[in-house]
Coordinates of C-alpha atoms in Angstrom, one line a residue:
M1 CA 32.2 -3.5 -5.6
N2 CA 32.6 -6.8 -8.1
L3 CA 29.7 -9.2 -8.1
L4 CA 32.4 -12.3 -7.3
Q5 CA 33.2 -11.1 -4.7
L6 CA 29.8 -10.6 -2.8
L7 CA 28.3 -14.5 -3.5
Q8 CA 31.8 -15.4 -1.4
S9 CA 29.7 -14.3 1.0
V10 CA 25.8 -15.0 0.6
A11 CA 23.6 -18.1 -0.6
Y12 CA 22.0 -18.5 -3.6
N13 CA 21.6 -21.2 -5.9
R14 CA 23.1 -20.8 -9.7
I15 CA 24.4 -18.5 -12.0
N16 CA 23.2 -17.4 -15.0
G17 CA 25.7 -15.5 -17.1
N18 CA 29.3 -13.9 -16.1
A19 CA 29.2 -13.0 -12.6
D20 CA 32.1 -10.8 -12.7
V21 CA 30.9 -7.8 -13.3
E22 CA 31.5 -4.4 -10.8
I23 CA 27.8 -3.2 -8.8
S24 CA 28.0 -0.1 -7.3
G25 CA 24.8 -0.6 -5.5
L26 CA 21.3 -2.4 -4.7
C27 CA 18.3 -1.4 -6.2
A28 CA 15.2 -3.6 -5.5
D29 CA 12.9 -1.0 -7.3
S30 CA 12.9 -0.7 -11.1
R31 CA 12.5 2.9 -10.2
K32 CA 15.2 4.6 -8.4
V33 CA 17.2 1.6 -9.9
R34 CA 21.2 3.7 -10.9
E35 CA 24.0 2.9 -13.8
G36 CA 25.7 -0.7 -12.6
D37 CA 23.5 -1.5 -9.6
L38 CA 22.7 -5.3 -8.1
F39 CA 18.9 -5.1 -8.8
F40 CA 16.5 -7.1 -6.6
C41 CA 13.1 -9.7 -8.3
Y42 CA 11.0 -11.3 -5.7
E43 CA 7.5 -11.7 -6.3
G44 CA 5.2 -10.2 -3.5
G45 CA 1.7 -9.9 -2.5
Q46 CA 0.5 -7.7 -5.0
N47 CA 3.4 -7.2 -7.2
D48 CA 5.5 -9.8 -9.4
S49 CA 9.2 -7.4 -10.5
H50 CA 10.3 -9.8 -12.1
R51 CA 8.5 -7.8 -15.1
Y52 CA 10.3 -4.5 -14.4
I53 CA 13.7 -6.1 -14.9
D54 CA 12.9 -3.8 -18.6
E55 CA 13.0 -0.9 -17.1
A56 CA 15.8 -2.1 -15.2
I57 CA 18.6 -2.8 -17.4
K58 CA 17.5 0.9 -19.3
A59 CA 18.0 1.6 -16.2
G60 CA 21.5 0.6 -16.0
A61 CA 21.7 -2.5 -13.9
A62 CA 24.4 -4.2 -14.1
A63 CA 23.2 -7.5 -13.0
V64 CA 19.9 -8.9 -11.4
V65 CA 19.1 -11.1 -8.3
C66 CA 15.6 -13.0 -8.9
E67 CA 13.8 -16.7 -8.1
R68 CA 13.5 -17.9 -11.1
D69 CA 15.5 -17.9 -15.0
L70 CA 14.6 -14.6 -17.1
N71 CA 15.3 -13.8 -20.8
C72 CA 17.5 -11.3 -20.8
K73 CA 21.3 -10.5 -21.2
I74 CA 22.3 -9.4 -17.5
P75 CA 23.9 -11.7 -15.2
Q76 CA 21.3 -13.1 -13.1
I77 CA 21.6 -15.1 -9.2
I78 CA 18.7 -17.2 -8.9
V79 CA 17.9 -17.0 -4.8
G80 CA 14.7 -19.5 -3.4
D81 CA 13.6 -16.0 -1.6
G82 CA 14.2 -13.0 -3.2
R83 CA 13.1 -10.7 -0.2
S84 CA 16.1 -12.9 2.7
A85 CA 18.6 -12.3 -0.3
V86 CA 17.7 -8.3 0.1
A87 CA 18.2 -8.7 2.8
N88 CA 21.9 -11.1 2.9
F89 CA 23.2 -9.3 0.4
A90 CA 22.9 -6.0 1.6
C91 CA 24.5 -7.2 4.4
A92 CA 27.6 -8.3 3.4
F93 CA 27.7 -6.2 0.4
Y94 CA 27.3 -3.4 3.2
G95 CA 30.6 -5.5 5.5
Y96 CA 28.5 -6.7 7.9
A97 CA 28.1 -3.0 10.0
D98 CA 25.2 -4.7 11.9
K99 CA 27.5 -6.8 13.9
K100 CA 29.7 -3.8 15.1
L101 CA 27.1 -2.9 16.2
K102 CA 25.2 -3.6 19.9
L103 CA 21.4 -3.2 18.7
V104 CA 17.6 -3.5 20.4
A105 CA 14.8 -5.1 18.8
V106 CA 11.2 -3.3 19.8
T107 CA 8.3 -4.7 19.0
G108 CA 4.8 -5.2 19.8
T109 CA 1.5 -3.3 19.1
N110 CA 1.3 -0.1 20.7
G111 CA 5.1 1.3 22.6
K112 CA 8.2 1.3 20.2
T113 CA 8.8 3.6 19.9
T114 CA 8.3 5.5 23.3
T115 CA 11.0 3.3 25.2
T116 CA 13.3 3.6 21.6
Y117 CA 13.5 7.1 23.2
M118 CA 13.9 6.1 26.5
L119 CA 16.4 3.8 25.5
E120 CA 18.0 7.3 23.5
S121 CA 18.0 8.6 27.3
I122 CA 19.5 6.8 29.0
F123 CA 22.3 5.6 27.0
K124 CA 22.8 8.7 26.3
A125 CA 23.0 9.7 30.3
A126 CA 25.6 6.6 30.7
G127 CA 27.6 8.2 28.2
K128 CA 26.9 6.3 25.3
S129 CA 26.6 7.1 21.2
C130 CA 23.2 6.1 20.0
G131 CA 20.8 5.5 16.7
V132 CA 16.9 5.7 16.9
I133 CA 15.3 4.4 14.0
G134 CA 11.3 3.8 13.8
T135 CA 8.1 5.7 13.6
L136 CA 9.1 9.2 14.0
G137 CA 12.7 8.7 11.1
I138 CA 16.4 7.8 12.2
S139 CA 18.9 9.7 14.4
Y140 CA 22.2 9.8 15.1
A141 CA 25.1 11.8 15.4
E142 CA 23.3 14.8 14.7
K143 CA 22.2 13.7 12.0
F144 CA 18.3 12.9 11.2
V145 CA 16.4 10.9 8.1
A146 CA 12.7 11.9 8.0
P147 CA 10.6 8.6 8.9
E148 CA 8.8 6.0 6.1
L149 CA 8.2 2.9 7.4
T150 CA 9.2 1.8 11.5
T151 CA 11.1 -0.6 9.8
P152 CA 12.9 0.3 6.8
D153 CA 14.3 -2.1 3.6
P154 CA 17.1 -3.9 4.2
I155 CA 19.0 -1.7 1.8
F156 CA 18.2 1.7 2.8
L157 CA 18.8 -0.3 6.8
H158 CA 22.0 -1.6 6.0
G159 CA 23.3 1.9 4.2
I160 CA 22.2 2.9 7.5
F161 CA 24.6 0.9 9.9
A162 CA 27.0 1.1 8.2
D163 CA 26.5 4.8 8.5
M164 CA 26.1 4.7 11.8
V165 CA 29.4 3.1 12.3
K166 CA 31.6 5.6 10.3
S167 CA 29.6 7.9 12.5
G168 CA 30.7 5.9 16.1
V169 CA 27.7 4.9 17.0
Q170 CA 27.9 2.0 19.5
Y171 CA 23.4 0.8 20.3
V172 CA 21.0 1.0 18.0
F173 CA 17.6 1.5 19.4
M174 CA 15.4 0.1 16.8
E175 CA 11.0 -0.9 16.3
V176 CA 10.0 -3.7 14.4
S177 CA 7.3 -3.2 13.1
A178 CA 5.0 -6.7 12.8
H179 CA 5.2 -6.4 8.6
A180 CA 9.1 -5.7 8.8
I181 CA 9.1 -9.5 10.4
Y182 CA 6.1 -10.9 7.2
F183 CA 8.8 -9.6 5.0
D184 CA 11.8 -11.0 6.5
K185 CA 13.2 -7.1 6.7
I186 CA 15.0 -8.5 9.6
S187 CA 16.3 -11.4 8.1
G188 CA 19.9 -11.8 9.2
L189 CA 20.1 -9.3 12.4
N190 CA 20.9 -11.0 15.9
F191 CA 19.7 -8.4 18.7
E192 CA 21.7 -8.3 21.6
V193 CA 17.8 -7.6 23.4
G194 CA 14.9 -7.9 21.9
I195 CA 11.7 -5.8 23.8
F196 CA 7.8 -7.0 23.7
T197 CA 6.0 -4.6 25.2
N198 CA 2.1 -5.5 23.7
C199 CA 0.0 -7.8 20.9
T200 CA -3.7 -5.7 21.5
Q201 CA -5.9 -5.4 17.7
D202 CA -4.2 -3.5 14.4
H203 CA -2.9 -5.2 11.7
L204 CA -6.4 -7.2 10.9
D205 CA -6.6 -5.7 7.4
F206 CA -3.0 -8.0 6.7
F207 CA -2.3 -10.6 8.8
G208 CA -6.7 -11.2 9.0
N209 CA -6.8 -12.9 12.9
M210 CA -5.1 -11.9 16.1
H211 CA -3.6 -15.8 15.6
D212 CA -1.7 -15.0 13.3
Y213 CA -0.5 -11.1 13.9
A214 CA 1.0 -12.8 17.2
E215 CA 2.6 -15.8 15.7
C216 CA 4.6 -13.1 13.4
K217 CA 5.7 -10.8 16.5
R218 CA 7.0 -14.5 17.9
K219 CA 8.7 -14.8 15.3
L220 CA 11.0 -12.3 16.1
F221 CA 12.5 -14.2 19.2
A222 CA 12.4 -17.2 18.0
N223 CA 16.0 -19.3 16.7
K224 CA 17.9 -17.5 19.3
K225 CA 17.4 -13.9 17.3
C226 CA 17.9 -11.8 20.4
K227 CA 20.4 -12.4 23.1
Y228 CA 18.1 -11.7 26.0
S229 CA 14.0 -11.8 25.1
V230 CA 12.5 -8.8 28.0
V231 CA 8.8 -9.3 27.6
N232 CA 5.8 -7.6 29.6
S233 CA 3.6 -10.3 31.5
D234 CA 0.6 -8.9 31.8
D235 CA -0.1 -9.0 28.4
N236 CA -1.6 -12.6 26.7
L237 CA 1.2 -13.1 24.3
G238 CA 3.6 -12.4 26.5
Q239 CA 2.5 -15.2 28.9
K240 CA 3.1 -17.4 26.3
L241 CA 6.7 -16.3 25.8
L242 CA 8.0 -16.2 28.8
L243 CA 6.6 -19.5 29.0
E244 CA 8.1 -20.4 26.3
L245 CA 11.7 -19.2 25.5
D246 CA 14.7 -19.3 27.3
D247 CA 17.2 -16.2 28.8
C248 CA 14.0 -14.7 29.0
I249 CA 13.6 -12.8 31.6
S250 CA 10.0 -10.9 32.6
Y251 CA 8.8 -7.1 33.3
G252 CA 4.8 -5.7 35.0
L253 CA 2.6 -4.8 37.4
K254 CA 0.1 -7.2 37.6
N255 CA 1.3 -11.1 37.2
P256 CA 4.9 -11.8 38.8
A257 CA 7.8 -10.1 37.5
D258 CA 11.3 -9.8 37.2
V259 CA 10.8 -6.6 37.6
F260 CA 8.2 -4.0 38.8
A261 CA 6.6 -0.5 39.8
V262 CA 5.3 0.6 43.3
D263 CA 3.7 4.1 44.9
I264 CA 3.0 4.8 41.9
V265 CA 2.1 8.6 41.5
E266 CA 0.4 10.2 38.0
R267 CA -0.3 14.1 37.5
I268 CA -1.1 15.5 34.3
D269 CA 3.0 16.8 34.0
G270 CA 4.5 13.1 34.4
T271 CA 4.0 10.3 36.7
T272 CA 6.7 8.8 38.9
F273 CA 7.2 5.7 40.9
V274 CA 9.6 3.0 42.8
I275 CA 10.4 0.3 39.9
N276 CA 12.5 -3.0 41.3
L277 CA 15.3 -3.2 39.0
F278 CA 16.6 -6.9 39.7
D279 CA 16.3 -6.1 43.8
E280 CA 17.7 -3.0 43.4
L281 CA 15.6 0.0 44.5
Y282 CA 15.1 3.2 42.8
E283 CA 12.6 6.3 42.5
I284 CA 11.5 7.2 38.6
N285 CA 10.3 10.6 37.5
L286 CA 8.8 10.7 34.0
N287 CA 7.4 13.8 32.7
I288 CA 5.4 12.0 30.5
P289 CA 2.0 11.1 32.1
A290 CA -0.2 7.9 32.4
R291 CA 0.4 4.2 33.2
H292 CA 1.1 2.6 30.5
N293 CA 4.8 4.8 30.1
V294 CA 6.0 3.3 32.5
Y295 CA 5.4 -0.3 31.3
N296 CA 7.8 1.6 28.7
A297 CA 10.4 2.8 31.4
M298 CA 10.2 -1.0 32.9
A299 CA 11.0 -2.4 30.0
A300 CA 13.7 0.0 28.9
A301 CA 15.3 0.3 32.4
M302 CA 15.5 -3.8 32.4
C303 CA 17.4 -3.6 29.0
A304 CA 19.7 -0.9 29.9
K305 CA 20.7 -3.5 33.1
L306 CA 21.3 -6.1 30.3
L307 CA 23.2 -4.5 28.1
G308 CA 25.5 -2.6 32.1
I309 CA 24.1 0.6 32.0
K310 CA 24.1 1.3 35.9
T311 CA 21.0 2.4 37.8
E312 CA 21.7 5.7 38.9
H313 CA 22.3 6.6 35.0
V314 CA 18.7 4.8 34.0
A315 CA 16.4 6.7 36.9
Q316 CA 18.4 9.9 34.9
G317 CA 18.5 9.1 31.7
L318 CA 14.0 8.5 32.2
C319 CA 14.9 11.8 34.0
N320 CA 16.0 13.7 31.2
L321 CA 13.6 12.9 28.2
K322 CA 10.7 15.7 28.4
K323 CA 9.0 13.8 25.5
V324 CA 8.1 12.0 22.9
S325 CA 6.2 13.8 19.1
G326 CA 2.9 12.9 19.3
R327 CA 3.3 10.1 22.4
L328 CA 1.3 11.3 25.1
E329 CA 2.4 15.0 24.3
H330 CA 1.1 18.2 26.2
V331 CA 0.6 20.6 22.9
A332 CA -0.9 23.7 25.1
K333 CA -2.4 24.8 27.4
Y334 CA -6.3 27.0 26.4
N335 CA -8.8 28.8 28.5
G336 CA -7.5 26.7 31.6
A337 CA -7.4 22.9 29.6
D338 CA -5.0 20.5 28.8
I339 CA -4.0 20.1 25.3
F340 CA -2.2 16.0 24.3
V341 CA -1.5 14.4 21.3
D342 CA -1.1 11.1 20.7
F343 CA 0.0 8.4 18.8
A344 CA -3.6 6.2 19.5
H345 CA -4.6 4.9 16.8
T346 CA -6.1 0.8 18.1
P347 CA -8.5 0.2 20.2
D348 CA -6.1 -0.3 23.4
G349 CA -4.0 2.5 22.7
L350 CA -6.6 4.5 22.7
E351 CA -8.0 3.2 25.9
K352 CA -5.0 2.9 28.0
S353 CA -4.8 7.5 26.6
L354 CA -8.4 7.5 27.4
Q355 CA -7.6 6.1 30.8
A356 CA -5.3 7.4 31.5
L357 CA -6.5 11.7 31.2
K358 CA -9.8 10.7 32.7
K359 CA -8.2 10.2 36.4
L360 CA -6.6 13.3 36.1
C361 CA -9.3 15.7 34.6
D362 CA -11.4 17.6 36.5
G363 CA -13.2 18.9 34.0
R364 CA -15.3 17.5 31.1
L365 CA -13.3 14.7 28.6
Y366 CA -13.4 15.7 25.0
C367 CA -11.4 13.6 22.2
L368 CA -11.4 14.3 18.6
F369 CA -9.9 11.4 16.9
G370 CA -11.4 8.9 13.4
C371 CA -9.1 6.0 11.9
G372 CA -7.4 5.2 8.7
G373 CA -7.9 4.1 5.5
N374 CA -7.6 1.4 3.5
R375 CA -6.7 -0.4 7.1
D376 CA -8.4 -2.8 8.9
A377 CA -12.4 -1.6 9.3
S378 CA -13.2 -4.1 12.4
K379 CA -11.7 -1.8 14.9
R380 CA -13.5 1.3 14.0
P381 CA -17.2 0.4 15.8
I382 CA -14.6 -1.1 18.3
M383 CA -12.4 2.8 19.2
G384 CA -16.1 4.3 19.1
E385 CA -17.5 2.8 21.5
I386 CA -14.3 3.2 23.8
A387 CA -14.1 6.4 23.0
A388 CA -18.0 6.6 23.7
K389 CA -17.5 5.1 27.8
Y390 CA -14.1 7.3 28.5
A391 CA -14.9 10.4 27.1
D392 CA -17.4 12.8 28.5
F393 CA -17.8 14.2 24.7
C394 CA -16.4 12.7 21.5
I395 CA -15.6 14.1 18.0
I396 CA -15.0 11.9 15.0
T397 CA -13.6 13.0 11.9
S398 CA -11.0 12.1 9.2
D399 CA -7.8 10.4 9.7
N400 CA -5.2 9.7 6.6
P401 CA -8.4 8.3 4.4
R402 CA -6.1 7.0 1.6
F403 CA -8.6 6.1 -0.7
E404 CA -11.9 5.0 0.7
D405 CA -14.6 7.8 1.3
P406 CA -14.6 9.9 4.7
Y407 CA -18.3 9.9 5.0
D408 CA -18.0 5.4 5.4
I409 CA -14.8 5.6 7.8
I410 CA -16.6 7.9 10.5
T411 CA -20.3 6.5 9.5
Q412 CA -18.5 2.6 11.1
I413 CA -17.3 4.7 14.1
E414 CA -20.7 6.0 14.7
A415 CA -21.9 2.7 14.6
G416 CA -20.0 2.0 18.4
I417 CA -20.8 5.2 20.0
K418 CA -24.4 5.3 18.7
P419 CA -24.9 2.6 20.9
T420 CA -24.1 4.5 24.5
G421 CA -26.4 7.7 23.9
K422 CA -23.2 9.1 24.5
S423 CA -23.0 13.3 22.9
Y424 CA -21.0 13.2 20.2
V425 CA -20.5 14.9 16.4
T426 CA -19.0 14.4 13.2
V427 CA -16.4 16.7 11.7
T428 CA -14.8 15.5 8.3
E429 CA -12.3 17.9 7.6
R430 CA -9.3 17.1 10.2
E431 CA -8.7 21.0 10.9
T432 CA -12.4 22.5 11.4
A433 CA -12.6 19.5 14.3
T434 CA -9.8 20.6 15.7
E435 CA -11.5 24.0 16.3
Y436 CA -14.3 23.0 17.1
A437 CA -13.2 20.9 20.3
I438 CA -10.9 23.3 20.7
K439 CA -13.5 26.3 21.6
L440 CA -16.0 24.1 23.2
L441 CA -12.4 23.4 26.3
E442 CA -13.5 25.3 29.7
K443 CA -11.1 25.3 32.6
G444 CA -9.8 22.0 34.4
D445 CA -11.4 20.0 30.4
I446 CA -8.6 17.9 28.6
L447 CA -9.0 17.6 24.8
L448 CA -7.1 14.2 23.4
V449 CA -6.3 14.7 19.3
A450 CA -5.6 11.4 19.4
G451 CA -4.3 9.2 15.9
K452 CA -1.3 11.1 14.0
G453 CA 0.6 11.5 17.3
G454 CA 3.6 13.2 15.0
E455 CA 2.7 12.5 12.3
Y456 CA 3.2 15.8 9.6
Y457 CA 0.7 15.0 6.6
Q458 CA -2.6 13.4 5.6
E459 CA -2.9 11.0 3.6
I460 CA -5.7 11.1 0.8
M461 CA -6.4 9.6 -3.3
G462 CA -2.7 9.0 -3.3
I463 CA -1.2 12.4 -1.8
K464 CA 0.2 13.6 1.5
H465 CA -1.2 16.6 2.4
S466 CA 1.2 18.4 4.6
Y467 CA -0.4 18.2 8.4
N468 CA -0.3 17.9 11.8
D469 CA -1.4 18.2 15.2
N470 CA 0.8 20.1 17.4
T471 CA 1.1 23.1 14.1
V472 CA -2.8 22.8 13.9
I473 CA -3.8 23.7 17.6
K474 CA -0.8 26.1 17.6
K475 CA -2.1 28.0 15.4
I476 CA -5.9 28.1 15.9
I477 CA -5.1 29.2 19.7
G478 CA -2.8 32.2 18.2

């Protein structure tokens, strides 16, 4: 594509040099620049990519989009905000593929992944072609792209949109993280429906406090980015959104809501309930346990109805979904006990999963978990206290320690457990901890292995070592 042609579709401040050049791709990482790329520079929180312009030119960059004048020979497109420019240029470069798709955004601390997979199952039951973008990766049209970020960076994201259009995809259900909103990854995107699941403590290492974290999530629903807003009325931020937004529809179990559920029956192998879906009653059978998944199902059902899906297809799709990888997933039975793997890595997520399993446990409830390194440290003692409150015995171990000492992280978790007087043990190596926990199990017990969910790595000192809770558990029990 000719750069001048591309510039006809995007906003910029000025041009330095002759922009009549051909560009073959877009790139925002100087280490990945290829011949003919348009390179993007912007000033980040910890880094300034303007410093790498020489490396980009040596690699073959044909032109650069930047926030200030650079001393270089290739054409420069000066913009006010480099991050927003990446998204806007990518949208135009890939032919506005996003406008040819019906996009649904799901944001919230917990529940995003499960809700998107519920939506996929519902729409497939209705005969629609759809794709999912999120923590577990990108899937569409029999294709799968391994996960890197919950919400991909704009260049990659718009490239995926373009391929989705070529593949006949109609609907895309994507997780939108708070970081993606903060860094303008979704700049220029408009959504048919925006779903808000909840806002509880997480990412305070980045946002500093709950107010700023919540305000970031609120931005998804600002400036008419979402045609419809589907909001949890039982969440504090959700209640504020309901007061502020037009075209806002609610779901909940505790407070008045447009969509709600009754006659909830929780089992070890799933949940049954009757949904009131805009005054239409229908029995729903989930193969996934826990009351918090009733919330996710209500959100998915509401979204589907708003997009014209029949209620019988909603019920069929929810019933068809057998599991979501690492989301309160029943992975094994051993010695008469049940073993679950869950992504629960926040105080709220851990509490909800333990609450659900406590009600279903005939024996002792065991909880194995850790906390990620170089992330919000304030939640560590809180999660320790929560685990001690609901579990009969805790096994504290490592979970992506990254560049922190695992012993320090475990010590901070212990600070929340010790005052409760509950029994626990610390085992730093996660596989050893898992084997120890499994050997404790007797008939009627439940073991929750929490924190990593469907992840396939353990990150230690910048290296991602192959590791998956599900695989390790099955290896241990043979």
